[in-house]
Coordinates of C-alpha atoms and ligand atoms in Angstrom, one line a residue:
Chain A
X1 CA 14.5 -7.0 -28.7
X2 CA 14.0 -10.9 -28.9
X3 CA 12.7 -11.5 -32.5
X4 CA 11.7 -15.2 -30.9
X5 CA 8.8 -13.3 -28.8
X6 CA 7.4 -12.1 -32.4
X7 CA 3.7 -13.3 -33.0
X8 CA 1.2 -12.3 -35.3
X9 CA -2.8 -11.6 -34.9
X10 CA -3.9 -11.9 -38.5
X11 CA -2.8 -8.9 -40.1
X12 CA -1.5 -7.5 -36.9
X13 CA 2.4 -7.8 -36.1
X14 CA 3.5 -7.6 -32.5
X15 CA 7.2 -7.8 -31.1
X16 CA 5.8 -10.0 -28.5
X17 CA 2.8 -11.5 -27.4
X18 CA 1.9 -9.1 -24.9
X19 CA -1.1 -6.6 -25.2
X20 CA -2.8 -4.6 -22.0
X21 CA -6.4 -5.2 -21.3
X22 CA -8.8 -2.4 -22.0
X23 CA -9.9 -0.5 -18.9
X24 CA -6.8 -1.7 -16.9
X25 CA -4.1 0.6 -18.9
X26 CA -5.9 3.8 -19.4
X27 CA -4.6 5.5 -22.4
X28 CA -1.3 4.0 -21.7
X29 CA 0.5 7.4 -20.6
X30 CA -0.3 6.5 -17.0
X31 CA 1.9 3.9 -17.1
X32 CA 4.8 5.8 -18.7
X33 CA 6.6 6.2 -15.7
X34 CA 6.8 2.5 -15.2
X35 CA 7.2 1.0 -18.7
X36 CA 8.4 1.4 -21.7
X37 CA 5.1 1.6 -24.2
X38 CA 7.1 1.0 -27.2
X39 CA 8.2 -2.5 -25.6
X40 CA 4.8 -3.7 -25.5
X41 CA 3.2 -6.1 -28.5
X42 CA 0.6 -3.4 -28.4
X43 CA -1.9 -1.6 -26.0
X44 CA -5.3 -1.5 -25.9
X45 CA -6.8 1.8 -24.5
X46 CA -10.3 2.2 -22.6
X47 CA -13.6 1.5 -23.3
X48 CA -14.8 4.5 -26.0
X49 CA -18.6 5.1 -26.4
X50 CA -20.5 7.3 -28.9
X51 CA -21.4 10.3 -26.5
X52 CA -19.5 10.8 -22.9
X53 CA -20.3 8.6 -20.1
X54 CA -20.4 9.1 -16.5
X55 CA -19.8 5.3 -15.5
X56 CA -21.6 3.9 -12.4
X57 CA -22.0 5.5 -9.0
X58 CA -19.1 4.8 -6.4
X59 CA -18.1 2.0 -5.1
X60 CA -17.0 0.5 -7.9
X61 CA -14.6 -1.8 -6.4
X62 CA -14.5 -5.0 -4.5
X63 CA -11.5 -7.2 -3.6
X64 CA -12.2 -11.0 -3.5
X65 CA -10.2 -13.9 -3.4
X66 CA -7.5 -13.8 -6.3
X67 CA -9.8 -11.1 -7.9
X68 CA -11.5 -8.3 -7.8
X69 CA -15.1 -7.3 -9.1
X70 CA -15.6 -3.7 -10.8
X71 CA -18.2 -1.8 -11.8
X72 CA -16.7 1.3 -13.8
X73 CA -19.6 1.0 -16.3
X74 CA -17.4 2.6 -19.3
X75 CA -16.9 5.8 -18.0
X76 CA -15.4 7.8 -20.7
X77 CA -15.6 11.1 -22.5
X78 CA -16.8 10.0 -26.3
X79 CA -15.2 9.1 -29.2
X80 CA -14.9 12.7 -30.7
X81 CA -12.7 13.5 -27.4
X82 CA -10.5 10.6 -27.7
X83 CA -9.6 11.8 -31.7
X84 CA -9.1 15.2 -30.8
X85 CA -7.3 15.0 -27.7
X86 CA -6.1 11.7 -26.7
X87 CA -4.9 10.4 -30.2
X88 CA -2.3 12.9 -30.8
X89 CA -0.8 12.5 -27.6
X90 CA -0.5 8.8 -27.9
X91 CA 0.0 8.1 -32.0
X92 CA 3.4 7.3 -31.5
X93 CA 4.1 5.4 -28.5
X94 CA 3.5 1.8 -30.2
X95 CA 2.9 0.6 -33.3
X96 CA -0.2 -1.3 -32.2
X97 CA -2.6 1.2 -30.3
X98 CA -5.8 -0.5 -30.1
X99 CA -9.3 1.2 -29.3
X100 CA -11.7 -0.7 -27.2
X101 CA -15.4 0.1 -28.8
X102 CA -18.3 0.0 -26.9
X103 CA -22.1 1.2 -27.7
X104 CA -25.4 0.8 -26.7
X105 CA -27.0 0.6 -30.0
X106 CA -25.8 -0.9 -33.3
X107 CA -25.4 3.1 -34.5
X108 CA -23.5 4.1 -31.9
X109 CA -21.0 1.1 -32.4
X110 CA -21.1 1.8 -36.1
X111 CA -20.3 5.6 -35.2
X112 CA -17.1 4.9 -33.0
X113 CA -15.9 2.4 -35.3
X114 CA -15.9 4.6 -38.3
X115 CA -14.4 7.5 -36.6
X116 CA -11.5 5.0 -34.9
X117 CA -11.1 3.8 -38.9
X118 CA -9.9 7.2 -39.9
X119 CA -7.2 7.4 -37.1
X120 CA -3.9 6.4 -39.4
X121 CA -1.8 5.1 -36.1
X122 CA -4.4 2.7 -35.0
X123 CA -4.7 -0.6 -36.7
X124 CA -7.4 -2.0 -35.1
X125 CA -10.5 -2.1 -32.9
X126 CA -11.1 -4.3 -30.3
X127 CA -15.4 -4.5 -30.3
X128 CA -16.5 -4.8 -26.6
X129 CA -19.9 -6.8 -27.3
X130 CA -19.4 -8.1 -23.7
X131 CA -19.2 -5.6 -20.9
X132 CA -21.1 -6.9 -18.3
X133 CA -21.5 -3.4 -16.7
X134 CA -23.8 -1.2 -18.8
X135 CA -27.5 -2.2 -18.3
X136 CA -28.4 -1.2 -21.9
X137 CA -26.4 -2.7 -25.0
X138 CA -22.8 -4.4 -24.0
X139 CA -24.0 -7.5 -22.4
X140 CA -27.1 -7.9 -24.8
X141 CA -25.2 -8.1 -27.7
X142 CA -22.7 -10.7 -26.7
X143 CA -24.8 -13.4 -25.1
X144 CA -27.2 -13.9 -28.3
X145 CA -25.5 -15.4 -31.5
X146 CA -28.1 -13.6 -33.6
X147 CA -27.5 -10.2 -32.0
X148 CA -23.6 -10.5 -32.0
X149 CA -23.6 -11.4 -35.6
X150 CA -26.1 -8.2 -36.5
X151 CA -23.8 -5.9 -34.8
X152 CA -20.6 -7.5 -36.0
X153 CA -21.9 -7.5 -39.5
X154 CA -23.0 -3.9 -39.2
X155 CA -19.4 -2.5 -37.8
X156 CA -17.9 -4.7 -40.4
X157 CA -19.4 -2.3 -43.0
X158 CA -17.9 1.0 -41.7
X159 CA -14.6 -0.8 -40.3
X160 CA -12.0 -1.8 -42.9
X161 CA -9.0 -2.7 -40.7
X162 CA -8.2 -5.2 -38.4
X163 CA -11.5 -6.3 -36.4
X164 CA -11.4 -7.9 -32.7
X165 CA -13.9 -9.2 -31.1
X166 CA -14.2 -9.4 -27.6
X167 CA -16.4 -12.0 -26.1
X168 CA -18.0 -12.5 -22.9
X169 CA -17.7 -15.5 -20.6
X170 CA -21.2 -15.2 -19.4
X171 CA -22.9 -17.4 -22.1
X172 CA -23.9 -21.1 -22.3
X173 CA -21.9 -22.1 -24.9
X174 CA -19.0 -19.8 -26.1
X175 CA -18.2 -21.4 -29.3
X176 CA -21.5 -20.7 -30.9
X177 CA -20.7 -17.0 -30.4
X178 CA -17.3 -17.5 -31.6
X179 CA -18.4 -19.2 -34.5
X180 CA -21.0 -16.3 -35.2
X181 CA -18.7 -13.4 -34.7
X182 CA -16.4 -15.3 -37.5
X183 CA -18.9 -15.7 -40.3
X184 CA -20.0 -12.2 -39.4
X185 CA -16.4 -11.1 -40.5
X186 CA -14.2 -10.9 -36.9
X187 CA -10.5 -10.8 -38.0
X188 CA -9.5 -12.3 -34.7
X189 CA -11.4 -12.8 -31.1
X190 CA -10.2 -11.7 -27.7
X191 CA -11.8 -13.3 -24.6
X192 CA -12.5 -13.4 -21.7
X193 CA -14.2 -10.3 -20.8
X194 CA -15.0 -10.3 -17.1
X195 CA -17.4 -12.9 -15.4
X196 CA -20.7 -11.4 -13.7
X197 CA -20.0 -11.8 -10.2
X198 CA -21.1 -10.1 -6.8
X199 CA -19.7 -9.3 -3.6
X200 CA -21.6 -8.9 0.0
X201 CA -20.2 -7.1 3.2
X202 CA -21.9 -9.6 5.9
X203 CA -21.4 -7.0 8.8
X204 CA -23.4 -4.1 6.9
X205 CA -25.1 -6.5 5.1
X206 CA -25.3 -4.7 2.1
X207 CA -23.5 -5.5 -1.7
X208 CA -20.1 -4.2 -1.5
X209 CA -20.4 -2.1 -5.0
X210 CA -23.2 0.5 -6.3
X211 CA -24.3 -2.0 -9.2
X212 CA -24.8 -4.9 -6.9
X213 CA -23.5 -6.8 -9.6
X214 CA -20.0 -6.5 -11.4
X215 CA -17.5 -8.1 -13.4
X216 CA -14.5 -10.4 -11.7
X217 CA -11.3 -10.4 -13.1
X218 CA -7.7 -11.5 -12.1
X219 CA -6.2 -15.2 -11.2
X220 CA -9.3 -16.3 -9.8
X221 CA -11.0 -16.2 -13.4
X222 CA -8.0 -18.0 -15.5
X223 CA -8.8 -21.7 -15.1
X224 CA -12.5 -20.3 -17.1
X225 CA -10.7 -18.3 -19.4
X226 CA -8.1 -21.0 -20.4
X227 CA -11.2 -23.1 -20.9
X228 CA -13.0 -20.7 -23.1
X229 CA -9.7 -20.0 -25.0
X230 CA -9.1 -23.6 -25.6
X231 CA -13.2 -24.3 -26.8
X232 CA -13.2 -21.5 -29.0
X233 CA -9.5 -21.6 -30.5
X234 CA -10.1 -25.3 -31.6
X235 CA -13.4 -24.4 -33.3
X236 CA -12.6 -20.9 -35.2
X237 CA -10.1 -20.6 -38.2
X238 CA -9.4 -16.8 -37.1
X239 CA -6.6 -16.0 -34.5
X240 CA -7.2 -15.7 -30.5
X241 CA -6.2 -13.3 -28.2
X242 CA -6.4 -14.9 -24.6
X243 CA -7.3 -12.6 -21.6
X244 CA -7.9 -13.7 -17.8
X245 CA -5.9 -13.5 -14.9
X246 CA -2.5 -13.8 -16.3
X247 CA 0.1 -12.6 -13.8
X248 CA 3.4 -13.8 -15.2
X249 CA 5.2 -15.3 -18.0
X250 CA 4.0 -18.8 -17.0
X251 CA 0.4 -17.8 -17.2
X252 CA 1.3 -16.2 -20.8
X253 CA 2.9 -19.5 -22.2
X254 CA -0.6 -21.7 -20.6
X255 CA -2.6 -19.9 -22.8
X256 CA -0.7 -20.0 -26.1
X257 CA -0.4 -23.6 -25.4
X258 CA -4.5 -24.0 -25.6
X259 CA -4.3 -21.9 -28.6
X260 CA -3.4 -18.1 -27.9
X261 CA -1.4 -16.1 -30.6
X262 CA -1.5 -13.2 -28.1
X263 CA -2.4 -12.3 -24.7
X264 CA -3.7 -9.2 -22.9
X265 CA -2.7 -8.5 -19.1
X266 CA -5.2 -6.7 -17.2
X267 CA -5.8 -6.7 -13.4
X268 CA -2.0 -7.3 -13.2
X269 CA -0.9 -4.2 -14.6
X270 CA -2.8 -2.6 -11.0
X271 CA -0.9 -5.0 -9.0
X272 CA 2.4 -4.3 -10.7
X273 CA 2.5 -1.4 -13.1
X274 CA 5.9 -2.8 -14.7
X275 CA 4.7 -6.4 -14.9
X276 CA 4.6 -6.3 -18.4
X277 CA 8.7 -5.4 -18.6
X278 CA 9.3 -8.8 -16.2
X279 CA 6.7 -11.1 -18.3
X280 CA 8.5 -10.0 -21.7
X281 CA 12.1 -11.1 -19.7
X282 CA 10.6 -13.7 -18.7
X283 CA 9.4 -15.3 -21.7
X284 CA 12.8 -14.8 -23.2
X285 CA 14.2 -17.1 -20.6
X286 CA 11.5 -19.7 -21.1
X287 CA 12.3 -19.7 -24.7
X288 CA 16.1 -20.5 -23.7
X289 CA 15.0 -22.9 -21.5
X290 CA 12.6 -24.8 -23.9
X291 CA 14.9 -24.1 -27.0
X292 CA 12.3 -22.4 -28.9
X293 CA 13.0 -20.4 -32.2
X294 CA 10.1 -18.8 -32.1
X295 CA 7.3 -18.6 -29.2
X296 CA 4.3 -19.1 -31.5
X297 CA 6.0 -22.6 -31.7
X298 CA 3.7 -23.0 -28.5
X299 CA 0.1 -21.8 -30.0
X300 CA -2.4 -24.7 -29.8
X301 CA 0.1 -27.5 -28.8
X302 CA -2.8 -28.4 -26.2
Chain B
X1 CA 7.3 11.4 -12.3
X2 CA 6.0 8.5 -10.0
X3 CA 8.5 5.7 -9.0
X4 CA 7.9 1.9 -8.2
X5 CA 10.8 1.1 -5.8
X6 CA 11.7 -1.4 -3.1
X7 CA 11.8 0.3 0.3
X8 CA 13.4 -1.1 3.2
X9 CA 11.9 -1.1 6.3
X10 CA 13.9 0.9 8.3
X11 CA 11.9 0.8 11.9
X12 CA 8.6 -0.3 12.5
X13 CA 6.6 0.8 16.0
X14 CA 3.6 0.0 17.5
X15 CA 1.8 3.4 18.3
X16 CA -1.3 2.3 19.9
X17 CA -3.5 -0.8 19.8
X18 CA -4.5 -0.3 16.4
X19 CA -1.9 1.8 14.7
X20 CA 1.9 1.6 13.9
X21 CA 4.4 3.7 12.4
X22 CA 6.5 2.4 9.4
X23 CA 9.6 4.2 8.2
X24 CA 10.6 3.3 4.9
X25 CA 14.0 4.0 3.8
X26 CA 15.2 4.6 0.0
X27 CA 18.6 3.7 -1.3
X28 CA 18.3 6.3 -3.6
X29 CA 17.6 10.2 -2.7
X30 CA 13.8 10.7 -2.4
X31 CA 11.6 12.9 -5.4
X32 CA 10.0 15.8 -4.1
X33 CA 7.1 14.6 -2.4
X34 CA 3.8 17.0 -1.3
X35 CA 2.1 16.9 2.0
X36 CA -1.4 15.0 1.4
X37 CA 0.6 12.7 -1.2
X38 CA 0.3 9.0 -0.4
X39 CA 2.1 5.9 -1.3
X40 CA 0.6 2.5 -2.9
X41 CA 2.0 -0.4 -1.0
X42 CA 2.0 -4.0 -2.2
X43 CA 1.3 -6.4 0.5
X44 CA 2.2 -9.9 -0.2
X45 CA 0.5 -12.8 0.6
X46 CA -2.7 -12.1 1.1
X47 CA -5.3 -13.9 -1.5
X48 CA -8.1 -12.0 -0.4
X49 CA -6.6 -8.7 -1.2
X50 CA -4.4 -8.5 -4.3
X51 CA -4.4 -4.6 -4.7
X52 CA -1.9 -2.6 -3.4
X53 CA -2.9 -0.5 -0.2
X54 CA -2.7 3.4 -0.5
X55 CA -1.6 5.1 2.7
X56 CA -1.0 8.7 3.3
X57 CA 2.5 10.0 3.8
X58 CA 2.9 11.0 7.5
X59 CA 6.5 12.6 7.2
X60 CA 9.3 12.9 4.8
X61 CA 12.9 13.1 5.9
X62 CA 15.3 14.0 2.8
X63 CA 18.6 13.7 4.9
X64 CA 18.1 10.2 5.7
X65 CA 15.5 9.3 2.8
X66 CA 12.9 8.0 5.1
X67 CA 9.1 8.4 4.2
X68 CA 7.2 7.6 7.3
X69 CA 3.8 6.1 7.4
X70 CA 1.0 5.6 10.0
X71 CA -0.9 2.3 9.7
X72 CA -4.1 1.4 11.3
X73 CA -5.1 -2.5 11.4
X74 CA -8.5 -2.2 9.4
X75 CA -8.6 -5.5 7.9
X76 CA -6.3 -8.6 6.3
X77 CA -4.0 -6.7 4.2
X78 CA -3.0 -4.0 6.8
X79 CA -3.3 -6.7 9.7
X80 CA -0.6 -8.5 7.3
X81 CA 1.7 -5.7 6.9
X82 CA 1.4 -4.9 10.8
X83 CA 3.4 -8.4 10.9
X84 CA 6.6 -7.0 8.6
X85 CA 10.0 -7.0 10.1
X86 CA 12.7 -4.3 10.3
X87 CA 15.1 -4.9 7.4
X88 CA 12.1 -6.5 4.8
X89 CA 11.8 -4.7 1.9
X90 CA 8.4 -3.4 0.3
X91 CA 7.5 -2.8 -3.1
X92 CA 6.0 0.9 -3.1
X93 CA 4.7 3.4 -5.6
X94 CA 4.9 7.0 -4.8
X95 CA 4.4 9.7 -4.7
X96 CA 0.6 9.8 -5.6
X97 CA -2.1 12.0 -5.6
X98 CA -1.9 16.0 -5.3
X99 CA -1.3 18.1 -2.3
X100 CA -2.9 20.0 0.4
X101 CA -2.7 23.6 -0.4
X102 CA 0.5 25.2 1.2
X103 CA 0.0 28.9 0.8
X104 CA -2.4 29.6 3.2
X105 CA -1.2 32.1 6.1
X106 CA -3.5 30.8 8.9
X107 CA -4.4 27.4 8.3
X108 CA -6.7 25.2 10.8
X109 CA -5.6 21.5 10.5
X110 CA -8.3 18.9 11.8
X111 CA -7.5 15.3 12.0
X112 CA -9.7 12.2 13.3
X113 CA -8.4 9.1 14.1
X114 CA -5.5 7.7 11.8
X115 CA -6.4 10.7 9.4
X116 CA -4.4 12.6 11.6
X117 CA -1.6 11.2 10.3
X118 CA -0.8 13.4 6.9
X119 CA -1.2 16.3 8.9
X120 CA 2.4 16.1 10.5
X121 CA 3.8 16.8 7.2
X122 CA 1.5 19.1 6.3
X123 CA 1.9 21.1 9.6
X124 CA 5.9 20.7 9.1
X125 CA 5.7 22.2 5.5
X126 CA 3.8 25.0 7.1
X127 CA 6.4 25.3 10.0
X128 CA 9.4 25.4 7.9
X129 CA 7.7 28.2 5.7
X130 CA 7.4 30.5 9.1
X131 CA 4.0 29.9 9.7
X132 CA 3.1 27.9 12.7
X133 CA -0.4 25.9 12.1
X134 CA -3.1 25.2 14.2
X135 CA -3.5 21.4 14.4
X136 CA -7.1 19.6 16.2
X137 CA -6.9 16.1 16.6
X138 CA -10.3 14.4 17.2
X139 CA -10.1 10.8 19.0
X140 CA -12.5 8.6 21.0
X141 CA -9.9 8.2 23.8
X142 CA -6.5 9.7 24.7
X143 CA -5.2 5.6 24.0
X144 CA -6.1 6.5 20.3
X145 CA -3.7 9.5 20.1
X146 CA -0.3 9.0 18.6
X147 CA 2.8 10.9 18.4
X148 CA 1.6 14.0 19.9
X149 CA 5.1 15.6 21.1
X150 CA 6.1 15.2 17.4
X151 CA 2.9 17.1 16.3
X152 CA 3.8 19.9 19.0
X153 CA 7.2 20.9 17.7
X154 CA 5.7 22.3 14.3
X155 CA 2.3 23.2 15.7
X156 CA 0.1 24.6 18.3
X157 CA -2.2 21.2 19.1
X158 CA -5.6 21.0 20.6
X159 CA -7.6 17.9 21.3
X160 CA -11.2 16.8 21.1
X161 CA -11.9 13.4 22.7
X162 CA -15.5 11.7 23.0
X163 CA -15.1 10.9 26.6
X164 CA -12.7 14.0 27.6
X165 CA -10.0 12.2 28.4
X166 CA -7.7 15.1 26.7
X167 CA -8.6 18.3 25.5
X168 CA -12.0 19.2 25.4
X169 CA -15.1 16.6 25.6
X170 CA -17.0 16.1 22.6
X171 CA -16.7 16.3 18.4
X172 CA -14.1 18.6 16.5
X173 CA -16.7 20.5 15.4
X174 CA -17.5 21.8 19.0
X175 CA -13.9 22.3 20.2
X176 CA -13.7 25.9 21.2
X177 CA -10.6 26.5 18.7
X178 CA -13.3 26.2 16.0
X179 CA -14.6 29.9 17.0
X180 CA -10.8 31.5 15.9
X181 CA -10.3 33.2 12.7
X182 CA -8.1 31.0 10.2
X183 CA -7.9 31.3 6.6
X184 CA -8.6 28.0 5.7
X185 CA -9.5 24.5 7.2
X186 CA -7.5 21.2 6.0
X187 CA -9.0 18.2 7.0
X188 CA -8.4 14.5 7.0
X189 CA -10.4 11.8 9.0
X190 CA -13.8 9.8 8.8
X191 CA -16.1 10.9 6.3
X192 CA -18.5 12.0 8.8
X193 CA -16.3 14.1 10.8
X194 CA -14.9 15.8 7.6
X195 CA -18.9 16.5 6.4
X196 CA -19.4 18.5 9.4
X197 CA -16.1 20.4 9.5
X198 CA -17.2 21.3 5.7
X199 CA -20.4 22.4 7.3
X200 CA -18.6 24.8 9.8
X201 CA -16.0 25.8 7.2
X202 CA -18.9 26.9 4.8
X203 CA -20.8 28.8 7.8
X204 CA -17.3 30.7 8.4
X205 CA -17.0 31.6 4.8
X206 CA -13.6 29.9 4.6
X207 CA -12.4 27.4 2.4
X208 CA -12.2 23.6 3.5
X209 CA -10.0 21.2 1.8
X210 CA -10.6 17.4 2.5
X211 CA -8.7 14.3 1.8
X212 CA -10.9 11.4 0.7
X213 CA -9.9 7.9 0.9
X214 CA -11.7 6.2 -1.9
X215 CA -11.2 2.3 -2.4
X216 CA -8.4 2.0 -5.1
X217 CA -7.2 -0.3 -7.5
X218 CA -4.6 1.3 -9.6
X219 CA -3.5 4.4 -7.8
X220 CA -2.6 6.3 -11.1
X221 CA -5.7 7.1 -13.1
X222 CA -5.9 4.0 -15.2
X223 CA -9.1 2.1 -13.7
X224 CA -11.4 4.7 -12.8
X225 CA -12.6 2.7 -9.8
X226 CA -12.0 5.3 -7.1
X227 CA -14.2 7.9 -8.4
X228 CA -15.9 10.8 -6.6
X229 CA -18.7 13.0 -7.9
X230 CA -17.9 16.5 -8.2
X231 CA -20.0 19.6 -9.3
X232 CA -18.2 21.0 -12.0
X233 CA -16.6 17.7 -13.8
X234 CA -18.7 14.8 -12.7
X235 CA -16.9 11.8 -11.6
X236 CA -13.2 12.2 -11.4
X237 CA -10.5 10.0 -9.7
X238 CA -9.6 10.6 -6.3
X239 CA -6.1 9.1 -7.0
X240 CA -5.1 11.6 -9.3
X241 CA -7.4 14.7 -9.0
X242 CA -7.1 14.2 -5.2
X243 CA -6.8 12.9 -2.6
X244 CA -7.3 16.3 -1.8
X245 CA -10.4 18.4 -2.9
X246 CA -12.0 21.6 -2.1
X247 CA -15.2 20.6 -0.2
X248 CA -17.2 22.9 -2.4
X249 CA -16.4 20.9 -5.4
X250 CA -17.4 17.7 -3.9
X251 CA -21.4 16.6 -4.5
X252 CA -21.5 14.8 -1.3
X253 CA -19.8 16.8 1.1
Ligands
FAD1 C1 -5.5 7.9 -0.3 C2 -5.6 7.1 0.9 C3 -4.8 7.3 1.9 C4 -4.9 6.5 3.0 N1 -3.9 6.6 4.3 C5 -4.0 6.3 5.2 C6 -3.2 6.2 6.7 O1 -2.3 6.9 6.4 N2 -3.2 5.3 7.5 C7 -4.3 4.0 7.2 O2 -4.0 3.2 8.0 N3 -5.0 3.9 6.2 C8 -5.1 4.9 5.3 N4 -5.8 4.6 4.0 C9 -6.8 3.7 4.2 C10 -6.3 2.3 3.6 O3 -5.9 2.2 2.4 C11 -7.0 0.9 4.1 O4 -7.7 0.9 5.4 C12 -6.6 -0.1 3.7 O5 -6.3 -0.3 2.4 C13 -7.6 -1.7 4.2 O6 -6.8 -2.6 3.4 P1 -7.3 -4.1 4.3 O7 -7.2 -5.4 3.6 O8 -6.4 -4.0 6.0 O9 -8.8 -3.6 5.1 P2 -10.1 -4.3 4.1 O10 -10.6 -5.4 4.9 O11 -10.0 -4.1 3.1 O12 -11.0 -2.8 4.5 C14 -11.2 -2.1 5.9 C15 -12.4 -1.7 5.8 O13 -13.2 -1.2 4.6 C16 -14.4 -2.0 4.1 N5 -14.5 -2.2 2.5 C17 -14.2 -3.3 2.1 N6 -14.6 -3.2 0.7 C18 -14.7 -1.9 0.5 C19 -15.5 -1.0 -0.7 N7 -15.6 -1.4 -1.7 N8 -16.3 -0.1 -0.3 C20 -16.3 0.5 1.0 N9 -15.8 -0.2 1.9 C21 -15.1 -0.9 1.7 C22 -14.6 -3.2 4.9 O14 -15.6 -3.7 5.7 C23 -13.7 -2.6 6.0 O15 -14.6 -2.2 7.3 C24 -5.7 5.5 3.0 C25 -6.6 5.5 2.0 C26 -6.7 6.3 0.9 C27 -7.4 6.0 -0.5
FMN2 C1 -11.5 -1.7 -13.7 C2 -11.6 -2.8 -15.3 C3 -12.1 -2.1 -16.4 C4 -12.4 -2.6 -17.4 N1 -13.1 -2.1 -18.4 C5 -13.2 -2.5 -19.9 C6 -13.5 -2.0 -20.7 O1 -13.7 -0.6 -20.7 N2 -14.1 -2.5 -22.1 C7 -13.5 -4.0 -22.2 O2 -13.6 -4.5 -23.2 N3 -12.9 -5.0 -21.0 C8 -13.0 -4.0 -19.8 N4 -12.6 -4.9 -18.6 C9 -12.1 -6.1 -18.9 C10 -10.5 -6.2 -19.0 O3 -10.1 -5.6 -20.1 C11 -10.2 -7.7 -19.2 O4 -10.7 -8.5 -20.3 C12 -10.8 -8.7 -17.8 O5 -10.2 -7.9 -16.6 C13 -10.1 -9.8 -17.7 O6 -8.8 -9.7 -17.8 P1 -7.6 -10.0 -16.2 O7 -8.1 -10.9 -15.5 O8 -6.4 -9.9 -16.5 O9 -8.0 -8.4 -15.6 C14 -12.0 -4.2 -17.5 C15 -11.6 -4.8 -16.3 C16 -11.1 -3.9 -15.4 C17 -10.5 -4.6 -14.2
FES3 S1 -7.4 4.2 -8.5 FE1 -7.4 3.1 -10.6 S2 -8.0 5.5 -11.2 FE2 -7.8 6.0 -9.1

């Protein structure tokens, strides 16, 4: 292990800045044939809701220039299933397993957060106030600073460990939402979630996904994500986790330079299931070339 | 266990205007691969197609460590893949998905278009167990068929073509071989074809297993993009619970 890659996000100690993004890494175990889960800084599991959800109808995926649009719609078996069936299987695989928490009401968010709070091997939750796929909830909370504040305040009352709030880019002023989240008690912020987008089949003259609009991810969104991380990290006093189109070590460095203390790898895992192993190695090479004693020297240089 | 490996393009051969054969060679011995499983290939250099392409396994040779695929040029990524040269390397994740049933005593295998590809390895698996299966292949015209002589070495092969250029004229479902008695139908092809095949199987009161080709992002059960709606479990992943399903389980079959 290369100690130069150690970083922290508030109370979370990561052996390197790599987390994997919710919804792109299953429960981690799907990737075990390709990657040592314990080599990651941490991993973030699928979006979890109060009750089981079927998600949206197929087709849920369209490929677009340098990216993809998804409309999975939070398909998951619910928080109780996670606690009873998934958690026991994964709890020892990495010290930083984080659960992505979603809901369509404040009560639902609080229910999920409080049940996860009781799991000793989960040091943090990532509150998804930003998923653009679910018609009720998700989107609603993250685009309005008062609603964001309300849900975070309530979750803060029941959740005692590290609280990451994940922000949507689909807003007029992301700084305003970030500051509201900080005030309401977030310990850190992660951004960005997918960007609301659309793809059309010209031959069939129809939308390519069942919900018509969905969330854009992949390299196409990286410039927007960098801009958001830069804006937010310079306007809050809590750590920021950068997400959006990260494909390689150079992208990780870019996000750290604009203020990220750690990053999440999403769509890249689909393209290369062992991409994180490669990135970790390449970050060490970067430290060599730039004579860094710690990768954290990069954070917020720009 | 799934693997991500660099495989060498050992052979590339044009089969007809739309399809080509790819033989991919592994340096190390191959793991066990089941009929109906697929590979997920990274096709580099197409900005609009970042994701891997799922392709069914057409044949496996454990002596030479070669996996064969039949690929149809369907769009940007498969067009690009058709330009690859022998000796080039491909990043491949395999083997993915479940398997066709291999314990039937009198199976009828029905393929439509490029969906015929995985039926060779399936037929060979039966043949090697001492059961010579019946294979019915549907196509628009004779030109669209591929590797027929190879299929004939392991199966009794019948054809249905829309123009009657080979075999019986018409759809697979009206082929007279369908009147025979079989223990199950195993099929891969266009969805409308598989639907009508499943209807025939239901009338004959025999099981029908279909192989789906849903759009995939990860191929390993992580993204939930590839789901199909099932009667007993709701949305399940085609890449891990399938791609082969009992047609009776599927809501839209
Ligand atoms: C398990 C499995 C096994 C397969 N086996 C084989 C095989 O053995 N041989 C083979 O040739 N192919 C096989 N396929 C299909 C193959 O993966 C696709 O044809 C290929 O990925 C297409 O890529 P492309 O970029 O060339 O074409 P694309 O341009 O991506 O797509 C081709 C067609 O699909 C349509 N399309 C695009 N997006 C969507 C969407 N979101 N939903 C529905 N339709 C859409 C397009 O309009 C176009 O007509 C298999 C697929 C699966 C899932
Ligand atoms: C298929 C898919 C499913 C996702 N599901 C979730 C989810 O459940 N909760 C969430 O907060 N974000 C979800 N996301 C968003 C990602 O976590 C990430 O924020 C986004 O994809 C941008 O990063 P990327 O460009 O590296 O993929 C999902 C993304 C994809 C592609
Ligand atoms: S393609 Fe990702 S779950 Fe099937």
